[in-house]
Amino acid sequence: MKGGASMVVEAIKRYPLLVIFMLVLLLVMIFAIVYYRMSKKYEKSQIELKESLLAATTLNRCIHALTYHSEIDDAINDLLCLITEFFQGDRAYIFQIDYGQNTTSNLFEYTEEGATPEINNLQDVPLETVQYWLDRFKVDGTFYIKSLEDEVDKNSETYRLLKLQNITSLIAAPLIENEIITGFLGVDNPRRRCDNSSLLSSVVFFVSESMNRKQQEQKHKYFKVFFIYFEHISLRLTCAGNYTLCL
C-alpha cells in the first residue's frame, strides 16, 4: 500500500499537468453523465406533460361536443371523431346492451378514411359474442387488447367477430348505469396513446348521461304525441256525440 501511494505521489510530482488534466476529464465525464440523465428525465416529463394536456383538451372538446349540439346523435358522432383522432384508430363506436333480448347493437359509429363501416353488420349481436368484453369490464373496467392473436382465444366468438372486421387490437370502456353495464365505447386498431385509459374512462360518464337524456327526450316525445292523439280522438268523439244529440 505504501509503495502504491508513493508511486502516485511521485507521478503527481513528475506529471502535475497530466494529473490535473485527468481529474478535469473525470469531472467533465461525471457532469456529462449527470446532465444526460437529467435532460432525459426533463424530456420525458415534458412529453408526459404534453400528453396529459392533450388528453385534458380532448376531454374538454368531447364535453363541449355533447353540450353544444341540440341533437344528441350529432354530438355523439363528433365525440367519436375526437376519440378516433386521439387514439389514431380506424373506427370508434358505441354499443348498447339489451338484456331482455340478450343482444347488443352498434348504435353509433365513426370511421376514418379507408376503414370499412361495420354498424349495419353489428345489430342484434348475441350477447355471448361479447362475453369477453363483459368479463374484462367487470375485472379491469377500461381494457386494451394489444394483440388479438396473442390475447383472445381463437376458438371464441369474440375472436371470430373481430377477425372478420380486420381488428388486430382495440381499447374499450363500459357504459354503466346503476352499477349495471348497459353498453360500451370502443376504438379499433388504436396506434397511439393506447395506455391512456383515463380519457375513455372519463368520456363514458358523459356519454352515459347524454344517452340517458336522449332516452328521456324520446319518452317525452312519445307521450307528447300520445296525448295529442288522445286529445284529438276525444275531441272528435265529443263532436260526434254533440252532433248525435242535435239530431
Short mmCIF file of C-alpha atoms in Angstrom, two decimals, residues 6-87:
data_model
loop_
_atom_site.label_atom_id
_atom_site.label_comp_id
_atom_site.label_asym_id
_atom_site.label_seq_id
_atom_site.Cartn_x
_atom_site.Cartn_y
_atom_site.Cartn_z
CA SER A 6 4.44 6.67 -3.05
CA MET A 7 4.15 5.94 -6.77
CA VAL A 8 1.05 8.12 -7.01
CA VAL A 9 2.79 10.92 -5.16
CA GLU A 10 5.80 10.57 -7.43
CA ALA A 11 3.57 10.67 -10.53
CA ILE A 12 1.87 13.83 -9.29
CA LYS A 13 5.24 15.45 -8.72
CA ARG A 14 6.62 14.43 -12.10
CA TYR A 15 3.45 15.00 -14.21
CA PRO A 16 1.29 17.55 -12.39
CA LEU A 17 -0.35 18.86 -15.56
CA LEU A 18 -1.29 15.36 -16.72
CA VAL A 19 -2.85 14.56 -13.35
CA ILE A 20 -4.82 17.81 -13.39
CA PHE A 21 -5.96 17.05 -16.93
CA MET A 22 -7.12 13.57 -15.91
CA LEU A 23 -9.04 14.94 -12.94
CA VAL A 24 -10.70 17.61 -15.08
CA LEU A 25 -11.58 14.98 -17.69
CA LEU A 26 -13.11 12.78 -14.98
CA LEU A 27 -15.18 15.68 -13.66
CA VAL A 28 -16.37 16.54 -17.17
CA MET A 29 -17.41 12.93 -17.75
CA ILE A 30 -19.33 12.85 -14.46
CA PHE A 31 -21.02 16.16 -15.31
CA ALA A 32 -21.91 14.88 -18.81
CA ILE A 33 -23.48 11.71 -17.40
CA VAL A 34 -25.50 13.64 -14.80
CA TYR A 35 -26.59 16.22 -17.39
CA TYR A 36 -27.63 13.50 -19.85
CA ARG A 37 -29.73 11.73 -17.24
CA MET A 38 -31.34 14.96 -16.09
CA SER A 39 -32.09 16.05 -19.67
CA LYS A 40 -33.67 12.66 -20.42
CA LYS A 41 -35.84 12.95 -17.31
CA TYR A 42 -36.78 16.50 -18.30
CA GLU A 43 -37.56 15.43 -21.86
CA LYS A 44 -39.68 12.55 -20.58
CA SER A 45 -41.52 14.83 -18.15
CA GLN A 46 -42.17 17.33 -20.96
CA ILE A 47 -43.59 14.58 -23.19
CA GLU A 48 -45.77 13.31 -20.34
CA LEU A 49 -46.96 16.85 -19.64
CA LYS A 50 -47.75 17.40 -23.32
CA GLU A 51 -49.71 14.13 -23.49
CA SER A 52 -51.62 15.00 -20.30
CA LEU A 53 -52.54 18.40 -21.70
CA LEU A 54 -53.67 16.80 -24.97
CA ALA A 55 -55.84 14.30 -23.09
CA ALA A 56 -57.37 17.10 -21.00
CA THR A 57 -58.00 19.20 -24.10
CA THR A 58 -59.61 16.27 -25.90
CA LEU A 59 -61.85 15.55 -22.91
CA ASN A 60 -62.88 19.20 -22.81
CA ARG A 61 -63.70 19.11 -26.53
CA CYS A 62 -65.75 15.94 -26.03
CA ILE A 63 -67.77 17.54 -23.24
CA HIS A 64 -68.25 20.64 -25.38
CA ALA A 65 -69.50 18.49 -28.28
CA LEU A 66 -72.06 16.78 -26.02
CA THR A 67 -73.35 20.09 -24.65
CA TYR A 68 -73.08 22.24 -27.80
CA HIS A 69 -75.28 20.22 -30.16
CA SER A 70 -79.03 20.24 -29.73
CA GLU A 71 -79.20 16.82 -31.40
CA ILE A 72 -77.62 14.06 -29.31
CA ASP A 73 -76.83 11.96 -32.39
CA ASP A 74 -74.70 14.76 -33.90
CA ALA A 75 -72.99 15.34 -30.55
CA ILE A 76 -72.00 11.69 -30.13
CA ASN A 77 -70.77 11.43 -33.72
CA ASP A 78 -68.49 14.44 -33.12
CA LEU A 79 -67.28 12.88 -29.88
CA LEU A 80 -66.41 9.61 -31.63
CA CYS A 81 -64.46 11.57 -34.24
CA LEU A 82 -62.40 13.22 -31.48
CA ILE A 83 -61.77 9.88 -29.75
CA THR A 84 -60.66 8.25 -33.02
CA GLU A 85 -58.22 11.10 -33.71
CA PHE A 86 -56.77 10.94 -30.19
CA PHE A 87 -56.01 7.22 -30.40
#
